[in-house]
Amino acid sequence: MIRPLEVFIGLRYTRAKRRNHYISFISLTSMLGVALGVWALITVISVMNGFEKELRGRILGVASHATVTGLSGSLSRWRETAAEIAGQDHVVAQAPYIKGQGMVTKGRDAHGVLVRGILPDRERKVADIAGKLTQGRLDALKAGKYGIILGSELAFALNAVLGSKVTLITPQGQVSPTGMLPRIKRFTVVGIFEIGMYDYDSALVFIHLSDAAKLYRTGKRVTGLRLKLDDIYAAPQVRRALIKNLRAGYLVRDWTLEHANFFRALRIEKTAMFVILLLIVAVAAFNIVSTLVMMVTDKQSDIAILRTLGLSPARVMGVFMVQGCVIGIIGILVGGIFGVITALNVETIVPFIEGIMGHKFLEADVYYISDLPSDMRWSDVITILSTGLVMSLLATLYPAWRASRTQPADALRYE
């Protein structure tokens, strides 16, 4: 196979044994540095992707893709509104809800909660609450029976199980001879759910819509309608269409607005991690610079001979660019292979390490989730490998330029 002279000489120099073993050591550390940086980048970015995907899935499993409510904070004719929305593109289901604050007590334990009144048959079409139940059934919420579904962390804190009696206290008061008193009602635990996010598992409860209407005295009014879409990324488009098509007096929001700050913070964190870890590759690239500078010094006489044989300065420059790129490419490939393997097996590797260390990395009461997810995207892998290759190429420019400036007479004077 015919190869350009620069590539042939550059590869020969890369494989050749060097008189100075320190240069070989620096070459190896440069290669390992690039590999380590690429490995870390692929793994961490994949974990950040998985973290975002997992949180989005869990949040939207409980929250809604979009909500429609009145400007006053409630809807009085929700069935008519639901019928208007039914024909909207991407909307596949709607469910009414009543939202309110409360406090759940059992014995001496009391915890503040967010109460959501739902219609079980409609709610299962817009959210996967039924699939998150570890005990009980969603259908056990029946009008007038005052059943309640608790999050797993809340149930644990209250020491509540199926059939337990808990008291729900709401701030909507009632007049008594002694003044205003909060409304208090006894509920029976008919289900326990686990989303995997501490904020929901410890502070969200579900009751039947009619029970919530009585408790919060909303009558036939509901807080709003929760919508499910066939494409979550079409939410902004659906929101704009509903604002245009519905008559005045409605407030439409989608998940990209409701959780905008949260997901923006995740993206900023991902970008920051990418930049920070890219510094590892940058440091390795500086090592490539020092390696090639020492190689140029070591090969002064060889360069001079090549120049006297007619090799142009540009082609001399190409020789050392090839040599530096080989170091970078090997490091990138090694790091890429290990990075992909690690990213694809994070969910197996992390529990294994946790078992050895006897310590869980993500505590549910501190972080949003308790497991370390991973979502490797080939677009990210290609971006990381390309960035590493560009940095390695840039690192070769100065040493290669120095080599091209070598004067044969000066280099061979004392040979």
Coordinates of C-alpha atoms in Angstrom, one line a residue:
M1 CA 0.0 0.0 0.0
I2 CA 1.4 3.4 -1.0
R3 CA 1.4 6.0 1.8
P4 CA 2.4 9.6 1.7
L5 CA 6.1 10.0 2.8
E6 CA 5.1 12.1 5.9
V7 CA 2.7 9.4 7.1
F8 CA 5.3 6.7 6.5
I9 CA 8.1 8.5 8.4
G10 CA 5.7 9.7 11.1
L11 CA 4.5 6.1 11.8
R12 CA 8.1 4.8 11.8
Y13 CA 9.1 7.5 14.3
T14 CA 6.1 6.5 16.5
R15 CA 7.1 2.8 16.5
A16 CA 10.9 3.3 16.8
K17 CA 12.7 2.8 20.0
R18 CA 14.0 6.1 21.4
R19 CA 17.4 6.9 22.8
N20 CA 15.8 9.0 25.5
H21 CA 13.4 6.7 27.5
Y22 CA 11.9 9.8 29.2
I23 CA 10.4 10.8 25.9
S24 CA 8.7 7.3 25.7
F25 CA 7.4 7.8 29.2
I26 CA 5.9 11.2 28.4
S27 CA 4.4 9.8 25.2
L28 CA 2.7 7.1 27.2
T29 CA 1.4 9.5 29.8
S30 CA 0.1 11.8 27.1
M31 CA -1.8 8.9 25.5
L32 CA -3.2 7.8 28.9
G33 CA -4.2 11.3 29.7
V34 CA -6.2 11.7 26.5
A35 CA -7.7 8.2 27.1
L36 CA -8.7 9.1 30.7
G37 CA -10.2 12.4 29.7
V38 CA -12.3 10.9 26.9
W39 CA -13.3 8.0 29.2
A40 CA -14.4 10.4 31.9
L41 CA -16.3 12.7 29.5
I42 CA -18.3 9.9 27.9
T43 CA -19.2 8.3 31.2
V44 CA -20.1 11.5 33.0
I45 CA -22.1 13.0 30.1
S46 CA -24.0 9.7 29.7
V47 CA -24.8 9.8 33.4
M48 CA -26.0 13.4 33.1
N49 CA -28.2 12.4 30.2
G50 CA -29.6 9.5 32.1
F51 CA -30.1 11.7 35.1
E52 CA -32.1 14.2 33.0
K53 CA -34.1 11.5 31.2
E54 CA -34.9 9.6 34.4
L55 CA -36.0 12.8 36.2
R56 CA -38.1 13.9 33.2
G57 CA -39.8 10.5 33.1
R58 CA -40.5 10.4 36.8
I59 CA -41.7 14.0 36.9
L60 CA -44.0 13.6 33.9
G61 CA -45.2 10.3 35.3
V62 CA -46.9 12.3 38.1
A63 CA -47.1 15.8 36.7
S64 CA -48.9 16.7 33.5
H65 CA -47.7 17.4 30.0
A66 CA -49.9 20.5 30.1
T67 CA -52.6 22.0 32.3
V68 CA -55.6 24.2 31.6
T69 CA -57.1 26.3 34.4
G70 CA -59.1 29.5 34.7
L71 CA -57.5 32.9 35.4
S72 CA -59.2 32.7 38.8
G73 CA -57.4 29.5 39.6
S74 CA -60.3 27.1 38.9
L75 CA -62.7 25.8 36.2
S76 CA -66.4 25.8 36.7
R77 CA -67.4 23.9 33.5
W78 CA -64.6 21.5 33.1
R79 CA -66.5 18.9 31.0
E80 CA -67.3 21.5 28.3
T81 CA -63.7 22.7 28.4
A82 CA -62.4 19.1 28.0
A83 CA -64.7 18.6 25.0
E84 CA -63.2 21.7 23.4
I85 CA -59.7 20.5 24.0
A86 CA -60.4 16.9 22.8
G87 CA -60.0 17.8 19.1
Q88 CA -56.6 19.5 19.6
D89 CA -53.6 17.9 17.8
H90 CA -51.3 15.8 20.1
V91 CA -53.8 15.8 23.0
V92 CA -54.8 12.2 23.8
A93 CA -56.4 12.5 27.2
Q94 CA -57.6 15.0 29.8
A95 CA -58.4 14.6 33.5
P96 CA -59.8 17.1 36.0
Y97 CA -58.1 17.6 39.3
I98 CA -58.4 19.6 42.6
K99 CA -55.2 20.7 44.2
G100 CA -54.8 21.9 47.8
Q101 CA -52.5 22.0 50.8
G102 CA -53.0 19.9 53.9
M103 CA -51.5 18.0 56.8
V104 CA -51.7 14.2 57.3
T105 CA -51.5 13.0 60.9
K106 CA -51.4 9.5 62.5
G107 CA -50.8 9.3 66.2
R108 CA -48.3 11.9 67.1
D109 CA -46.8 12.1 63.6
A110 CA -47.8 15.0 61.3
H111 CA -46.5 15.8 57.8
G112 CA -47.4 18.6 55.4
V113 CA -48.7 17.3 52.0
L114 CA -49.9 18.4 48.6
V115 CA -53.4 16.9 48.1
R116 CA -54.6 16.0 44.6
G117 CA -58.2 15.1 44.1
I118 CA -58.6 12.9 41.0
L119 CA -61.1 10.7 39.0
P120 CA -59.3 7.3 38.9
D121 CA -60.7 6.3 35.5
R122 CA -59.5 9.5 33.9
E123 CA -56.3 9.9 35.8
R124 CA -54.9 6.6 34.7
K125 CA -55.1 8.0 31.1
V126 CA -52.9 11.0 31.8
A127 CA -50.4 9.6 34.4
D128 CA -48.9 6.3 35.3
I129 CA -50.0 6.4 39.0
A130 CA -51.5 2.9 38.8
G131 CA -48.1 1.6 37.6
K132 CA -46.3 3.2 40.5
L133 CA -48.5 1.6 43.2
T134 CA -46.6 -0.9 45.3
Q135 CA -49.7 -1.7 47.4
G136 CA -53.4 -1.3 46.7
R137 CA -55.2 -0.2 43.6
L138 CA -56.1 3.2 42.0
D139 CA -59.7 2.0 41.6
A140 CA -60.0 1.8 45.4
L141 CA -60.5 5.6 45.5
K142 CA -64.3 5.8 45.5
A143 CA -66.5 8.8 45.9
G144 CA -67.7 9.2 49.5
K145 CA -65.5 6.4 50.9
Y146 CA -62.7 8.8 51.8
G147 CA -59.8 6.6 50.7
I148 CA -56.3 8.1 50.4
I149 CA -53.2 7.0 48.5
L150 CA -49.9 7.9 50.2
G151 CA -46.3 8.1 48.9
S152 CA -43.9 5.4 50.2
E153 CA -41.8 7.8 52.2
L154 CA -44.8 9.4 53.8
A155 CA -46.3 6.0 54.6
F156 CA -43.0 4.9 56.2
A157 CA -42.8 8.1 58.3
L158 CA -46.4 7.7 59.5
N159 CA -46.0 3.9 60.0
A160 CA -49.1 3.5 57.8
V161 CA -50.1 0.4 55.8
L162 CA -53.1 -0.6 53.8
G163 CA -56.2 -0.1 56.0
S164 CA -54.6 2.4 58.3
K165 CA -56.6 5.4 59.4
V166 CA -55.0 8.8 58.9
T167 CA -56.4 12.3 59.5
L168 CA -56.3 14.9 56.8
I169 CA -56.4 18.5 58.0
T170 CA -56.9 21.3 55.5
P171 CA -56.5 25.1 56.0
Q172 CA -60.0 25.8 54.6
G173 CA -61.7 26.6 57.9
Q174 CA -65.2 26.3 59.3
V175 CA -66.9 28.6 61.7
S176 CA -67.5 27.4 65.3
P177 CA -68.5 29.1 68.5
T178 CA -64.8 29.4 69.4
G179 CA -63.8 30.8 66.0
M180 CA -62.4 29.4 62.8
L181 CA -61.3 25.8 62.9
P182 CA -59.5 23.8 60.2
R183 CA -61.5 21.1 58.4
I184 CA -60.5 17.6 59.6
K185 CA -61.5 14.3 58.0
R186 CA -60.5 10.7 58.7
F187 CA -59.3 8.8 55.7
T188 CA -58.4 5.1 55.1
V189 CA -55.2 4.2 53.3
V190 CA -56.1 2.3 50.2
G191 CA -52.8 2.5 48.3
I192 CA -49.1 3.3 48.5
F193 CA -47.1 4.5 45.5
E194 CA -43.4 4.9 44.9
I195 CA -42.2 7.3 42.2
G196 CA -38.6 7.1 43.2
M197 CA -38.3 10.9 43.8
Y198 CA -38.3 11.8 47.5
D199 CA -40.2 15.1 47.0
Y200 CA -43.2 13.2 45.6
D201 CA -42.9 10.1 47.7
S202 CA -42.9 12.1 50.9
A203 CA -45.3 14.9 50.2
L204 CA -48.0 13.9 47.6
V205 CA -51.3 12.2 48.4
F206 CA -54.3 11.3 46.2
I207 CA -57.9 11.3 47.1
H208 CA -61.1 11.1 45.0
L209 CA -62.2 14.2 43.2
S210 CA -65.6 14.4 45.0
D211 CA -64.0 13.9 48.4
A212 CA -61.6 16.8 47.6
A213 CA -64.5 19.0 46.5
K214 CA -66.3 18.4 49.8
L215 CA -63.1 18.9 51.8
Y216 CA -62.1 22.1 50.0
R217 CA -65.6 23.3 49.4
T218 CA -65.2 23.8 45.7
G219 CA -68.6 22.6 44.7
K220 CA -68.7 21.7 41.0
R221 CA -65.5 23.7 40.3
V222 CA -62.1 22.0 39.8
T223 CA -58.6 23.4 39.9
G224 CA -58.1 22.6 36.2
L225 CA -57.5 19.9 33.6
R226 CA -54.4 17.8 33.2
L227 CA -53.5 16.9 29.6
K228 CA -51.5 14.0 28.2
L229 CA -49.8 14.5 24.8
D230 CA -48.6 11.9 22.3
D231 CA -45.3 13.8 22.0
I232 CA -44.0 15.5 25.1
Y233 CA -41.7 17.8 23.0
A234 CA -44.8 19.2 21.3
A235 CA -46.0 20.7 24.6
P236 CA -45.0 24.3 23.7
Q237 CA -46.7 24.0 20.3
V238 CA -49.9 22.6 22.0
R239 CA -49.9 25.4 24.6
R240 CA -49.7 28.1 21.9
A241 CA -52.5 26.4 19.9
L242 CA -54.8 26.2 23.0
I243 CA -54.2 29.8 24.0
K244 CA -55.2 30.7 20.4
N245 CA -58.2 28.4 20.1
L246 CA -59.8 28.6 23.6
R247 CA -61.9 31.5 24.5
A248 CA -60.5 34.2 26.9
G249 CA -60.3 33.4 30.6
Y250 CA -58.0 30.4 30.5
L251 CA -54.5 29.9 31.6
V252 CA -52.5 27.2 29.8
R253 CA -49.1 26.0 30.9
D254 CA -46.9 23.1 29.8
W255 CA -44.2 21.1 31.5
T256 CA -41.4 23.1 29.8
L257 CA -42.7 26.1 31.7
E258 CA -43.6 24.5 35.0
H259 CA -40.2 22.8 35.3
A260 CA -38.1 25.3 33.2
N261 CA -35.7 26.3 35.9
F262 CA -35.1 22.7 37.0
F263 CA -34.2 21.4 33.5
R264 CA -32.3 24.6 32.7
A265 CA -30.2 24.0 35.8
L266 CA -29.5 20.4 34.6
R267 CA -28.4 21.6 31.2
I268 CA -26.1 24.2 32.7
E269 CA -24.7 21.5 35.0
K270 CA -24.1 19.2 32.1
T271 CA -22.3 21.9 30.1
A272 CA -20.2 22.8 33.1
M273 CA -19.2 19.2 33.6
F274 CA -18.3 18.9 30.0
V275 CA -16.0 21.9 30.1
I276 CA -14.4 20.9 33.4
L277 CA -13.6 17.3 32.2
L278 CA -12.4 18.7 28.9
L279 CA -9.6 20.2 30.8
I280 CA -8.2 16.7 31.4
V281 CA -8.0 16.3 27.6
A282 CA -6.4 19.8 27.4
V283 CA -3.7 18.9 30.0
A284 CA -3.0 15.7 28.0
A285 CA -2.7 17.8 24.8
F286 CA -0.1 20.0 26.5
N287 CA 1.8 16.8 27.3
I288 CA 1.7 16.0 23.6
V289 CA 3.2 19.4 22.9
S290 CA 6.1 18.7 25.4
T291 CA 6.5 15.2 24.0
L292 CA 6.8 16.4 20.4
V293 CA 9.2 19.3 21.4
M294 CA 11.5 16.7 23.0
M295 CA 11.1 14.4 19.9
V296 CA 12.1 17.3 17.6
T297 CA 15.1 18.0 19.7
D298 CA 16.0 14.3 19.7
K299 CA 15.6 14.0 15.9
Q300 CA 17.5 17.2 14.9
S301 CA 20.1 15.3 12.8
D302 CA 17.4 13.2 11.2
I303 CA 15.4 16.3 10.2
A304 CA 18.5 17.9 8.8
I305 CA 19.3 14.8 6.7
L306 CA 15.7 14.7 5.4
R307 CA 15.9 18.4 4.5
T308 CA 19.2 17.9 2.6
L309 CA 17.5 15.1 0.7
G310 CA 14.9 17.5 -0.5
L311 CA 12.1 17.2 2.0
S312 CA 10.3 20.6 2.2
P313 CA 9.6 22.3 5.6
A314 CA 5.9 21.7 5.1
R315 CA 6.4 18.0 4.7
V316 CA 8.7 17.9 7.8
M317 CA 5.9 19.6 9.7
G318 CA 3.6 16.9 8.4
V319 CA 5.9 14.2 9.8
F320 CA 5.6 15.4 13.4
M321 CA 1.9 16.3 13.0
V322 CA 1.3 12.6 12.1
Q323 CA 3.3 11.5 15.1
G324 CA 1.3 13.7 17.5
C325 CA -2.0 12.7 15.9
V326 CA -1.2 9.0 16.3
I327 CA -0.6 9.6 20.1
G328 CA -3.9 11.4 20.3
I329 CA -5.9 9.0 18.2
I330 CA -4.7 5.9 20.2
G331 CA -5.7 7.7 23.4
I332 CA -9.0 8.7 22.0
L333 CA -9.8 5.2 20.7
V334 CA -8.8 3.6 24.0
G335 CA -10.8 6.2 26.0
G336 CA -13.8 5.9 23.7
I337 CA -13.9 2.1 24.0
F338 CA -13.7 2.1 27.8
G339 CA -16.1 5.1 28.0
V340 CA -18.8 3.4 25.9
I341 CA -18.4 0.1 27.8
T342 CA -18.7 2.0 31.2
A343 CA -21.6 4.2 30.0
L344 CA -23.6 1.1 28.9
N345 CA -22.9 -0.7 32.2
V346 CA -23.2 2.1 34.8
E347 CA -26.3 0.6 36.2
T348 CA -24.4 -2.7 36.9
I349 CA -21.1 -1.2 37.9
V350 CA -22.3 1.3 40.4
P351 CA -24.4 -1.2 42.6
F352 CA -21.4 -3.5 42.5
I353 CA -19.1 -0.8 43.8
E354 CA -21.7 0.3 46.4
G355 CA -21.9 -3.3 47.6
I356 CA -18.1 -3.5 48.0
M357 CA -17.9 -0.1 49.8
G358 CA -21.1 -0.7 51.8
H359 CA -22.2 2.9 51.1
K360 CA -24.9 4.2 48.7
F361 CA -23.8 7.0 46.5
L362 CA -27.2 8.6 46.1
E363 CA -29.3 8.8 49.2
A364 CA -33.0 9.3 48.3
D365 CA -33.6 11.9 51.0
V366 CA -30.7 14.1 49.7
Y367 CA -30.9 13.6 45.9
Y368 CA -33.9 13.5 43.6
I369 CA -33.3 9.9 42.7
S370 CA -31.7 6.9 44.5
D371 CA -30.1 5.1 41.5
L372 CA -27.4 6.3 39.0
P373 CA -28.9 6.1 35.5
S374 CA -27.1 6.3 32.2
D375 CA -28.2 7.3 28.7
M376 CA -25.4 7.1 26.2
R377 CA -26.0 9.0 23.0
W378 CA -23.8 8.4 20.0
S379 CA -24.0 12.1 19.1
D380 CA -22.3 12.9 22.4
V381 CA -19.7 10.2 21.8
I382 CA -18.9 11.6 18.3
T383 CA -18.7 15.1 19.7
I384 CA -16.3 14.1 22.4
L385 CA -14.1 12.1 20.1
S386 CA -14.0 14.9 17.5
T387 CA -13.2 17.4 20.2
G388 CA -10.3 15.3 21.5
L389 CA -9.0 14.8 18.0
V390 CA -9.1 18.5 17.2
M391 CA -7.3 19.3 20.5
S392 CA -4.6 16.6 19.7
L393 CA -4.2 18.1 16.2
L394 CA -3.8 21.6 17.6
A395 CA -1.2 20.3 20.1
T396 CA 1.0 19.2 17.2
L397 CA 1.2 22.5 15.4
Y398 CA 3.9 24.3 17.5
P399 CA 6.3 21.4 17.7
A400 CA 5.8 20.5 14.1
W401 CA 6.4 24.2 13.1
R402 CA 9.7 24.1 15.2
A403 CA 10.8 21.0 13.3
S404 CA 10.1 22.7 10.0
R405 CA 12.3 25.6 11.0
T406 CA 15.4 23.4 11.5
Q407 CA 18.4 24.5 9.5
P408 CA 20.4 21.5 8.1
A409 CA 23.8 23.3 8.5
D410 CA 23.2 24.1 12.1
A411 CA 21.8 20.7 13.0
L412 CA 24.7 18.8 11.3
R413 CA 27.5 21.1 12.4
Y414 CA 28.7 18.9 15.3
E415 CA 27.7 15.5 13.9

